[in-house]
CSV table of C-alpha atoms and ligand atoms in Angstrom, one decimal:
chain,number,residue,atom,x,y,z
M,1,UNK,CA,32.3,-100.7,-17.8
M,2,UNK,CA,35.0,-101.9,-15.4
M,3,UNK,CA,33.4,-103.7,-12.6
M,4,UNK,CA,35.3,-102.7,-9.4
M,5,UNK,CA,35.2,-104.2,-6.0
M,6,UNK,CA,36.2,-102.2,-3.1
M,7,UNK,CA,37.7,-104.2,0.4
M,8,UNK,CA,37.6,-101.9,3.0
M,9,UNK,CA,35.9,-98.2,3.5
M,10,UNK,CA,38.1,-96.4,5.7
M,11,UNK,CA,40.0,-93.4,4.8
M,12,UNK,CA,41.3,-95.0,1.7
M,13,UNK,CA,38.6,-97.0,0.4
M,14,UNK,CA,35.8,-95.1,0.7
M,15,UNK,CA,37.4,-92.2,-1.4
M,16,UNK,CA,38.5,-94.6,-4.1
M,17,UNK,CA,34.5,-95.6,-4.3
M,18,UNK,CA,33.7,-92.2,-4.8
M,19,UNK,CA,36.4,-91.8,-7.7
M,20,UNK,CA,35.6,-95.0,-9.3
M,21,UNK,CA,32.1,-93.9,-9.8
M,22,UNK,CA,33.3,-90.4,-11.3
M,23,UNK,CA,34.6,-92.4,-14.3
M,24,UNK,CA,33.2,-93.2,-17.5
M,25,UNK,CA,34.8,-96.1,-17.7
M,26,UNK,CA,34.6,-97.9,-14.7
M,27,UNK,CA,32.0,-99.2,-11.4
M,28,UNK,CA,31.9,-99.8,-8.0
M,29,UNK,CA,29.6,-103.3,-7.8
M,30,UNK,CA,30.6,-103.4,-4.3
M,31,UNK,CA,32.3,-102.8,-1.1
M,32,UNK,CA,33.3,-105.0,1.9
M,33,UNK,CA,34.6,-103.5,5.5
M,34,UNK,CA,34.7,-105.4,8.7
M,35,UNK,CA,31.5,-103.7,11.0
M,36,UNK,CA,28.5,-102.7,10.2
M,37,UNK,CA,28.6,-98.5,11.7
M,38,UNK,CA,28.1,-95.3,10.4
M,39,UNK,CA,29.9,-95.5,7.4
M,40,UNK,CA,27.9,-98.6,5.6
M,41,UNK,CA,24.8,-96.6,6.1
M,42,UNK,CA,25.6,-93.6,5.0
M,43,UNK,CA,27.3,-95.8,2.0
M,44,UNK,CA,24.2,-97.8,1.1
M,45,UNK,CA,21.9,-94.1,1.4
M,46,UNK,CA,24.2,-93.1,-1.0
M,47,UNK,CA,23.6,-96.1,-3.6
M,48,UNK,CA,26.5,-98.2,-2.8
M,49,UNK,CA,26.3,-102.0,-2.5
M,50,UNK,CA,28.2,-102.2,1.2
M,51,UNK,CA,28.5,-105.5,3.4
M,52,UNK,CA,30.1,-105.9,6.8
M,53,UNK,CA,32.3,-109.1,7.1
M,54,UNK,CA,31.0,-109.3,10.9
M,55,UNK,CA,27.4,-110.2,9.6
M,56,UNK,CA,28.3,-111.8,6.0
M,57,UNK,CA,31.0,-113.9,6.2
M,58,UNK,CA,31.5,-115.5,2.8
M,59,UNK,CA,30.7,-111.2,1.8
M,60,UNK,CA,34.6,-110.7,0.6
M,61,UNK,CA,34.4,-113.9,-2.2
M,62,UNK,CA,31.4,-113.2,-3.5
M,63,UNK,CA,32.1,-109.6,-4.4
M,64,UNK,CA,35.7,-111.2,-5.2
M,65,UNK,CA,33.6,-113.3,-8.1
M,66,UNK,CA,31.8,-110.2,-9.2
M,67,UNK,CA,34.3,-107.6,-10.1
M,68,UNK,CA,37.1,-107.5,-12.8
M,69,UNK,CA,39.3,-106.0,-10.3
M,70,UNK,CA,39.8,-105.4,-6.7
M,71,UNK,CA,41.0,-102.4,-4.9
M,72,UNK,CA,42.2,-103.9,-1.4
M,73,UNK,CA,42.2,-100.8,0.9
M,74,UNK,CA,41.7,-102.5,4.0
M,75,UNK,CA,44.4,-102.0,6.8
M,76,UNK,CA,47.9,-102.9,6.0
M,77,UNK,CA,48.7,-106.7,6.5
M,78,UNK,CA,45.3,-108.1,5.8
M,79,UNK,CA,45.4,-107.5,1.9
M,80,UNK,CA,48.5,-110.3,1.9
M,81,UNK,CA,45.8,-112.4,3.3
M,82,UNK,CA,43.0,-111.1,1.5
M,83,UNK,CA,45.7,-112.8,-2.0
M,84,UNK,CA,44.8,-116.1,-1.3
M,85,UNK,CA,41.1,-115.2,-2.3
M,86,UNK,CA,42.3,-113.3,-5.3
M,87,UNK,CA,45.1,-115.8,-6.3
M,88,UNK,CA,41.8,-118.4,-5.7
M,89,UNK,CA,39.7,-116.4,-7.8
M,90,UNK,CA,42.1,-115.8,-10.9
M,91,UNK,CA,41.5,-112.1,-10.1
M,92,UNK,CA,43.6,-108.8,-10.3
M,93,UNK,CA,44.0,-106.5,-7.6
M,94,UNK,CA,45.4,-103.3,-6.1
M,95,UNK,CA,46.9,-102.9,-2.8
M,96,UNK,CA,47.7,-99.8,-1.3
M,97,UNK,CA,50.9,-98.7,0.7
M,98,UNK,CA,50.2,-100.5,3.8
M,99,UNK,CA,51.2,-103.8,2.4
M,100,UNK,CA,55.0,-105.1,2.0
M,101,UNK,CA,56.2,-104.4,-1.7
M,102,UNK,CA,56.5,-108.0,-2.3
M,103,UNK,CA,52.8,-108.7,-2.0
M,104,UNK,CA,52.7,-106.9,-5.7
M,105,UNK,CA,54.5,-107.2,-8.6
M,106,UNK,CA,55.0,-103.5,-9.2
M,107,UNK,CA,54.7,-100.5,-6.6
M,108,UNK,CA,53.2,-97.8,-8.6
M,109,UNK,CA,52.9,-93.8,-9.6
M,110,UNK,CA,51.2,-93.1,-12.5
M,111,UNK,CA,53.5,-90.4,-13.8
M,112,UNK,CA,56.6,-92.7,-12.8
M,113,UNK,CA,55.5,-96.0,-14.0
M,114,UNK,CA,52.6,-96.7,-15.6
M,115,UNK,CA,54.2,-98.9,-18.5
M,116,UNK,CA,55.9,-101.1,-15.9
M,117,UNK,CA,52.4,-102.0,-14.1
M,118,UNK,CA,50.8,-102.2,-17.5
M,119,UNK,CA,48.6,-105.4,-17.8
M,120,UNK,CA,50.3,-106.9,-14.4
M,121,UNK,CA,47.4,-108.4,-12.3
M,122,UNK,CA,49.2,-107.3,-9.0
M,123,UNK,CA,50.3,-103.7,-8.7
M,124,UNK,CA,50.6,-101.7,-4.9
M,125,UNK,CA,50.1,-98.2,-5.0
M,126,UNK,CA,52.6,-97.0,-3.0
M,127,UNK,CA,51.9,-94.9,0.3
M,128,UNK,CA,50.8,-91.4,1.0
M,129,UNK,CA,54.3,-90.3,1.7
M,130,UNK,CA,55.9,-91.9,-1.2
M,131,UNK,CA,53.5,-90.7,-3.4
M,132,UNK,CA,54.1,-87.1,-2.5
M,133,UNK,CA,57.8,-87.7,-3.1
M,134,UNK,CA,58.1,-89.7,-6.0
M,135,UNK,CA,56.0,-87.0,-7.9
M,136,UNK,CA,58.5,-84.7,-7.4
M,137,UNK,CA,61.6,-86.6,-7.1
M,138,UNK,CA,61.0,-88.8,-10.5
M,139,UNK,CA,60.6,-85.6,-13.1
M,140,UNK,CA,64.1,-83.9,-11.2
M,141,UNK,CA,65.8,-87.6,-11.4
M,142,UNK,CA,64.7,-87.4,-15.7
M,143,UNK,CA,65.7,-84.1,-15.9
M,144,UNK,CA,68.8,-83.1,-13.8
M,145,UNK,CA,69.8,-86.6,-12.1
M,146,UNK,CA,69.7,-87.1,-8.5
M,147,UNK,CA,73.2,-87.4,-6.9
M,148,UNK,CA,72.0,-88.0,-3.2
M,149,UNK,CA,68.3,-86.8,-1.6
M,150,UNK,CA,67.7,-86.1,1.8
M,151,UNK,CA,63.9,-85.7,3.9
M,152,UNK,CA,62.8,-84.6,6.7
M,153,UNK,CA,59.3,-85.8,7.1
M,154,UNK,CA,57.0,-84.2,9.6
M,155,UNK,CA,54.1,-86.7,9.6
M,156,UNK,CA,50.3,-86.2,11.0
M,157,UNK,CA,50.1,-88.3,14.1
M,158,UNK,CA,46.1,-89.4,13.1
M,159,UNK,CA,43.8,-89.3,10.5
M,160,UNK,CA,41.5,-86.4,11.6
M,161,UNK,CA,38.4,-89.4,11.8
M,162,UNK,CA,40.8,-91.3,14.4
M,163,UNK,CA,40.2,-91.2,18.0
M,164,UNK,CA,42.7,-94.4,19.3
M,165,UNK,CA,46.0,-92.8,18.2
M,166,UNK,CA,45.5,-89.9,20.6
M,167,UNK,CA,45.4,-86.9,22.2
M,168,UNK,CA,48.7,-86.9,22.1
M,169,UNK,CA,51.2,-84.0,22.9
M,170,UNK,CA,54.6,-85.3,21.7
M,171,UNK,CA,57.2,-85.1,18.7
M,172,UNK,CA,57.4,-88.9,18.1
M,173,UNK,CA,61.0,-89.8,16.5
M,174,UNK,CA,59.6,-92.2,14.0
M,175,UNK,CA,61.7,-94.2,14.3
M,176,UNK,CA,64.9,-92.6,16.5
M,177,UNK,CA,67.6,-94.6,13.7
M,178,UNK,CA,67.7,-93.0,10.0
M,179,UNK,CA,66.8,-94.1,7.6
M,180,UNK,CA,62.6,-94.0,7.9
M,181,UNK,CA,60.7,-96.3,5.5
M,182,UNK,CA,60.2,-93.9,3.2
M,183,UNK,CA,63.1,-93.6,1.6
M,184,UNK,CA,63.0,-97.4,1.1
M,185,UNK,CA,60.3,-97.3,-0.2
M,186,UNK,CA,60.7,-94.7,-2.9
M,187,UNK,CA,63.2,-97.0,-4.3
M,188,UNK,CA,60.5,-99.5,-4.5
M,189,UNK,CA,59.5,-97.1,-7.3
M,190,UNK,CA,62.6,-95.4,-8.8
M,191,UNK,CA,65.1,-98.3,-8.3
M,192,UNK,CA,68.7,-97.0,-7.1
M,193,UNK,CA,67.9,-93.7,-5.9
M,194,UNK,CA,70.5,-92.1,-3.3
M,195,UNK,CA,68.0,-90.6,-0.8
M,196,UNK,CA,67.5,-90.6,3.1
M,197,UNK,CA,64.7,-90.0,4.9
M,198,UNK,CA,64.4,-89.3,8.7
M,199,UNK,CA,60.7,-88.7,10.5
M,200,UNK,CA,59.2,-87.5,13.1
M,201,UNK,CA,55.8,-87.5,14.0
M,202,UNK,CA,54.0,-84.2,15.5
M,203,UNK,CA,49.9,-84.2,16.7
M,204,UNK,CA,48.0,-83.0,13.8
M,205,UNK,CA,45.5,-84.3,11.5
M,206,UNK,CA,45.5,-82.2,8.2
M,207,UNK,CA,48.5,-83.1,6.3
M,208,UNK,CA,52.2,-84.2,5.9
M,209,UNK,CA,54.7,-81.6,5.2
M,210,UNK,CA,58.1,-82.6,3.9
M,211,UNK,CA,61.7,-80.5,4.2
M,212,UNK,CA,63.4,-81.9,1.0
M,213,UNK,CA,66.6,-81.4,-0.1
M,214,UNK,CA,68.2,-82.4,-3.4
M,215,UNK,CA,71.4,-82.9,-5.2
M,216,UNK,CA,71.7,-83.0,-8.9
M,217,UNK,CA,74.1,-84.5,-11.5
M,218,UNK,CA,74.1,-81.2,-13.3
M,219,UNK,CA,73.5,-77.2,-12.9
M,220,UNK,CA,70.2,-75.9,-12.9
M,221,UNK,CA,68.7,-72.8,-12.1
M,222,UNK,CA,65.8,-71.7,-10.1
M,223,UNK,CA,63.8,-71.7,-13.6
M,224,UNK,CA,64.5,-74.5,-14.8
M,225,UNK,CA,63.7,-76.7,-11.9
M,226,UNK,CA,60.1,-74.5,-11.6
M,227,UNK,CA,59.6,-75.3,-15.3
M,228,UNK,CA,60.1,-79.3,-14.5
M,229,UNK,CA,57.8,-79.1,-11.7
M,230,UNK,CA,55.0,-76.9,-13.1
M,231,UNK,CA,55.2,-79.6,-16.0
M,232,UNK,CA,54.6,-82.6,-13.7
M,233,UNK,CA,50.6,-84.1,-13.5
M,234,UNK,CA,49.4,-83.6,-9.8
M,235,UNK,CA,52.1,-81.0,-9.0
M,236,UNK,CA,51.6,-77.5,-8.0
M,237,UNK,CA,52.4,-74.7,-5.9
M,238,UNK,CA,50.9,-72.7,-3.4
M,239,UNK,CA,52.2,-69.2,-3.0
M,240,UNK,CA,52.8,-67.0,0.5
M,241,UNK,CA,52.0,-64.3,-1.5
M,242,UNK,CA,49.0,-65.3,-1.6
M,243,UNK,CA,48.7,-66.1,2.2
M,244,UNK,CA,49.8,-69.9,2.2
M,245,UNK,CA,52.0,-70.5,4.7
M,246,UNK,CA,50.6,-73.7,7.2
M,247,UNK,CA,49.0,-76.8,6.0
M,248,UNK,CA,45.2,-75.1,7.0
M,249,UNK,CA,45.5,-73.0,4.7
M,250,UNK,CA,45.8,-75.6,2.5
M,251,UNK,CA,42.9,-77.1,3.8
M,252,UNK,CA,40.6,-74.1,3.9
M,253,UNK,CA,41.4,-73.7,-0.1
M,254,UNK,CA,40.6,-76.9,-0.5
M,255,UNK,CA,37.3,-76.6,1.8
M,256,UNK,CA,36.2,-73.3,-0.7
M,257,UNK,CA,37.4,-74.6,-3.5
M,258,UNK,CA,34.2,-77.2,-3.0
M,259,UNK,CA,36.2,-80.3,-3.2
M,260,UNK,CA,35.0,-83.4,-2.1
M,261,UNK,CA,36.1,-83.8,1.8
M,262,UNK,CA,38.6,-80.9,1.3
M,263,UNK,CA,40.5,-83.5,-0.5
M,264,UNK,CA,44.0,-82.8,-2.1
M,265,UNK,CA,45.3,-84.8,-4.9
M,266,UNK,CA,48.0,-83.2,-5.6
M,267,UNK,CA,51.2,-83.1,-4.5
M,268,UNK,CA,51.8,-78.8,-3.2
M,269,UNK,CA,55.0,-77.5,-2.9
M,270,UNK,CA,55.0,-74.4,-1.5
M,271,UNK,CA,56.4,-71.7,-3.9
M,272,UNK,CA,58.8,-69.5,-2.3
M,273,UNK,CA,60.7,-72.5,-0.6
M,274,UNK,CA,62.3,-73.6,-3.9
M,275,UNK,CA,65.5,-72.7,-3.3
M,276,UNK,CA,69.1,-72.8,-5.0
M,277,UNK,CA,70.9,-73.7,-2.5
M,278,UNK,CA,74.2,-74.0,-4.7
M,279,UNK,CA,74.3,-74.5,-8.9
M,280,UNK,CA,73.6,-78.6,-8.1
M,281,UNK,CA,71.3,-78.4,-5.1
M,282,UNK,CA,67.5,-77.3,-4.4
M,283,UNK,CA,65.7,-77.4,-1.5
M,284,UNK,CA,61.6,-77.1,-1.3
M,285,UNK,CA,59.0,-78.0,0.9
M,286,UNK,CA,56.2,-80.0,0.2
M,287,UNK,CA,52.6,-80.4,1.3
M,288,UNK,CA,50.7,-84.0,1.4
M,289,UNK,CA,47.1,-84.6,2.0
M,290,UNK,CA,47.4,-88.1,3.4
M,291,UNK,CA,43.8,-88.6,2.7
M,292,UNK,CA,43.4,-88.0,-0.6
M,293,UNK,CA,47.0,-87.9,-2.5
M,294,UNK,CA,46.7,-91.7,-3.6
M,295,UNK,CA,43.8,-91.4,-5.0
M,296,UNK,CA,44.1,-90.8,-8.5
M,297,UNK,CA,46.9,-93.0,-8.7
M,298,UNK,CA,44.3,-95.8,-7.6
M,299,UNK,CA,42.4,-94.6,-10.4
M,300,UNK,CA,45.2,-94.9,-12.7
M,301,UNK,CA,46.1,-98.5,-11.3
M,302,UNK,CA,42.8,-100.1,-12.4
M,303,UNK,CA,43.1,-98.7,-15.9
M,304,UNK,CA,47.1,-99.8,-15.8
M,305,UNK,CA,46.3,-103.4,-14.9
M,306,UNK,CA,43.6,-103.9,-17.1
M,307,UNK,CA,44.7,-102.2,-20.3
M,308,UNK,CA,42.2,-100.0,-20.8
M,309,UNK,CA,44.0,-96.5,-21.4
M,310,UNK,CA,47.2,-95.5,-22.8
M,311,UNK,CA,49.1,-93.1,-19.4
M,312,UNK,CA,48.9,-89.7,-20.7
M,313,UNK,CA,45.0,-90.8,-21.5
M,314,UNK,CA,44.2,-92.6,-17.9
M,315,UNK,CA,45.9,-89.5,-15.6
M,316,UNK,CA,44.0,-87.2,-18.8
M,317,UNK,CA,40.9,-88.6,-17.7
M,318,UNK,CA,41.3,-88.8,-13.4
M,319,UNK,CA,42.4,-85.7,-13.3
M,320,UNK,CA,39.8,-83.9,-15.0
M,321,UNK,CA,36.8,-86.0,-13.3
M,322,UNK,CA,38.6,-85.4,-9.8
M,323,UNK,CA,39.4,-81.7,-11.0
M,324,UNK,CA,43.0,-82.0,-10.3
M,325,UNK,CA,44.6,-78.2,-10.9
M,326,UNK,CA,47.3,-77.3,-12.8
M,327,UNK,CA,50.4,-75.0,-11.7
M,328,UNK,CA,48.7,-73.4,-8.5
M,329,UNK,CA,46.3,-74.0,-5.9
M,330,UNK,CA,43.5,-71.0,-6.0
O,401,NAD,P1,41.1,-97.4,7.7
O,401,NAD,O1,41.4,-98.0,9.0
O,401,NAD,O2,40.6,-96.0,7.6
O,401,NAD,O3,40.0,-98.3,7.0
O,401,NAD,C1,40.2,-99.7,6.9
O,401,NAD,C2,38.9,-100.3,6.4
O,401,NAD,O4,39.1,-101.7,6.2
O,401,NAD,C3,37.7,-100.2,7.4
O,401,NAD,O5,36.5,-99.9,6.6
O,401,NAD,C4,37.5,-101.6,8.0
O,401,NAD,O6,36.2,-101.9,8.3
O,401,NAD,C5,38.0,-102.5,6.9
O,401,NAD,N1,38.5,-103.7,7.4
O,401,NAD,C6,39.2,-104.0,8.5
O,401,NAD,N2,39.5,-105.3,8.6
O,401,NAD,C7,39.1,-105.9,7.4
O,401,NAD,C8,39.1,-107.2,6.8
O,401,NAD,N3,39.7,-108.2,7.5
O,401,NAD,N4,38.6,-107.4,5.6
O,401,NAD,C9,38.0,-106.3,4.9
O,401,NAD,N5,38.0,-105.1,5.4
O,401,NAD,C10,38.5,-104.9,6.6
O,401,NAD,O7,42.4,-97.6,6.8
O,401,NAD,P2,43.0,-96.6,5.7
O,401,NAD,O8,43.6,-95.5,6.4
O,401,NAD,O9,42.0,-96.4,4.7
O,401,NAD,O10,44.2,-97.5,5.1
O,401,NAD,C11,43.9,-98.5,4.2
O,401,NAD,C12,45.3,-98.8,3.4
O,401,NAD,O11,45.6,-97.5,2.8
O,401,NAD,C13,46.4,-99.2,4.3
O,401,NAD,O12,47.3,-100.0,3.5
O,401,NAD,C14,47.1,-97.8,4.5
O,401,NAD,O13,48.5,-97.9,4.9
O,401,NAD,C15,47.0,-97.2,3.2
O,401,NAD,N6,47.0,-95.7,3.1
O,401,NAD,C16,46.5,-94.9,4.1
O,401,NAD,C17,46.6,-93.6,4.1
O,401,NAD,C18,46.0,-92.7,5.2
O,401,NAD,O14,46.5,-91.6,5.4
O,401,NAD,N7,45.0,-93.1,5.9
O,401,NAD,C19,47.3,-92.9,3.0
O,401,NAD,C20,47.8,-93.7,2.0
O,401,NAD,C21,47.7,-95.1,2.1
C-alpha cells in the first residue's frame, strides 16, 4: 500500500483523502491543515489521522517522514514553502494548481501526460480550469491539430463553503487585459499551443462554464469531432434534450446520481453546443466542477510518480472506484 500524506483539508484536500482511500493500492496515514474547526472533527469521526499546525507544530514533518508521498493541497504559495521540508526529507510530492509551474518538474493530466511525470518526484496537477480544457483540447490537438484556440471563461466567484469572497453582485473582468492565466497555463501542459483565454468572474458557486472555440489544421465533421470526444477518459456530454441546460442541472444529476458531495470528475460538454462552425472550426461549451475535476488526476499523480501503474491501468482504476461515466451524464 502507498502511504499518502495529505497537507491541507480544504476543498482540495479533503476530497483527495476520500479518493485515496477508495483505492486498492494506496492510504491516507495522515492529514495536516492549519486550525483545528469543523472539518478535523468530522475528519477524525470518520477515521482519519488529522492534526492542526496551530496546536502541533512540528505536525507537517512528522507526517512528511511517514508517507511515500505527499499531496500538498494547501492554499497556493505555501506548497513552494512547504518544498523545503520535502526537498529535506528526500520525499515526493504533488502540488496542485495554485502553485507557480516551476515549483514542479511536470504540470500534469493524466490523459495528456502521464509518461512525462512518470517516476518524477515533483509533479503539479494543474488547476481546475486547465484541467477542464486540456481534456478536451489535447485529444482535438492529436487528432485534427490546433491552428489557434480561443476561451471565454465564466468562472464561479467562490467555492460554495466560502463566505470571505462575498456576497458579491458584479461581473468581475478577471483580469480587464487578455490573455487570463489560463491559457498560459494550458501550455504548461501542451507546450506551443496557439490559444487565448479571456475571463470574467460572475457570483455563483456551482461550477465553471467555458465558451470555446477552436481552429483545426484540417477538415472535420461534426462526427468526427463527437467520436474524439466520446473517446476521451473523463469526457462526456450532457444533453438539452434531456433538460440540461445551466450548471444546476448539472449539479442536481450529480446530487441523484449519489455522488460523493455532488462531485463531478469529469469534464461536460454540453451536447448540442458542438458546433461546425466552418469545415476547420468547432465551437462547444463546457461544464467544470471546480471542486472535484482534479481529482482523479491527483489520483493518477501518485501512481505516475511512484511507478506503480502503467496510464491506461491508473485512470482504469480511479475512474472505476470514483465511478467516473462514460459518454453521458444520466
Ligand atoms: P482551501 O482554502 O479550501 O483549503 C486549504 C487548506 O489548507 C485548509 O485546510 C487549511 O487549513 C490548510 N492550510 C492553510 N495554511 C496551511 C499551511 N501553512 N500548512 C498546511 N495547511 C495549511 O483551498 P483549496 O481550494 O482546497 O485549494 C488548495 C489548492 O488546490 C490550491 O493550490 C488551489 O489553487 C488548488 N485548486 C483549488 C480548486 C478549487 O476550486 N477550490 C480547484 C483546483 C485546484
Amino acid at each position: 500500500m502507498i502511504k499518502v500524506g495529505i497537507i491541507g483539508y480544504g476543498t482540495i484536500g479533503k476530497r483527495v483523502a476520500d479518493a485515496v482511500n477508495l483505492q486498492g493500492d494506496m492510504k491516507v496515514v495522515g492529514v495536516v491543515k492549519k486550525s483545528k474547526d469543523y472539518s478535523l472533527e468530522i475528519g477524525l469521526k470518520r477515521g482519519l489521522n488529522v492534526v492542526a499546525l496551530n496546536e502541533q507544530r512540528g505536525g507537517l514533518e512528522e507526517l512528511v517522514k511517514k508517507a511515500d508521498i505527499i499531496v500538498d493541497a494547501s492554499p497556493g504559495g505555501i506548497g513552494e514553502k512547504n518544498k523545503e521540508i520535502y526537498l529535506k526529507n528526500k520525499k515526493k510530492a504533488i502540488f496542485e494548481g495554485g502553485e507557480k509551474a516551476s515549483v514542479a518538474e511536470v504540470s500534469f493530466t493524466a490523459s495528456c501526460n502521464y509518461g512525462e511525470a512518470y517516476g518524477k518526484n515533483y509533479i503539479r496537477v494543474v488547476s481546475c480550469n486547465t484541467t477542464g480544457l486540456v481534456r478536451v483540447l489535447h485529444p482535438l490537438n492529436r487528432d485534427f491539430g490546433i491552428r489557434e484556440a480561443f476561451a471565454v471563461v465564466i468562472r464561479r466567484a467562490a467555492d460554495p463553503k466560502e463566505t470571505k469572497r462575498g456576497p458579491i453582485n458584479s461581473i468581475v473582468l478577471d483580469p480587464v487585459t487578455l490573455p487570463s492565466h489560463h491559457s498560459e497555463d494550458v501550455k504548461t501542459v501542451i507546450k506551443g499551443l496557439n490559444i487565448t483565454t479571456v475571463a470574467f468572474k460572475i457570483p455563483t458557486t456551482l461550477m465553471h462554464v467555458h465558451s470555446l472555440r477552436v481552429s483545426l489544421e484540417r477538415e472535420a465533421s461534426k462526427e468526427e469531432i463527437t467520436e474524439t470526444l466520446i473517446k476521451e477518459p473523463r469526457v462526456i456530454f450532457a444533453s438539452s434534450e434531456k433538460g440540461f441546460n445551466s450548471t444546476s442541472q448539472l449539479i442536481e444529476a450529480a446530487r441523484d446520481l449519489g455522488r460523493l458531495r455532488n462531485d463531478i470528475y469529469e469534464t461536460v460538454i454540453w451536447k448540442e453546443s458542438l458546433t461546425m462552425l466552418n469545415k476547420k472550426t468547432v465551437y462547444l461549451t463546457l461544464g467544470i466542477h471546480q471542486e472535484a475535476i482534479v481529482i482523479p488526476e491527483n489520483i493518477d499523480a501518485i501512481r505516475a510518480s511512484l511507478k506503480k501503474a502503467s496510464k491506461q491501468e491508473s485512470i482504469k482504476r480511479t475512474n472505476e472506484s470514483l465511478g467516473i461515466l462514460k459518454e453521458e451524464i444520466t
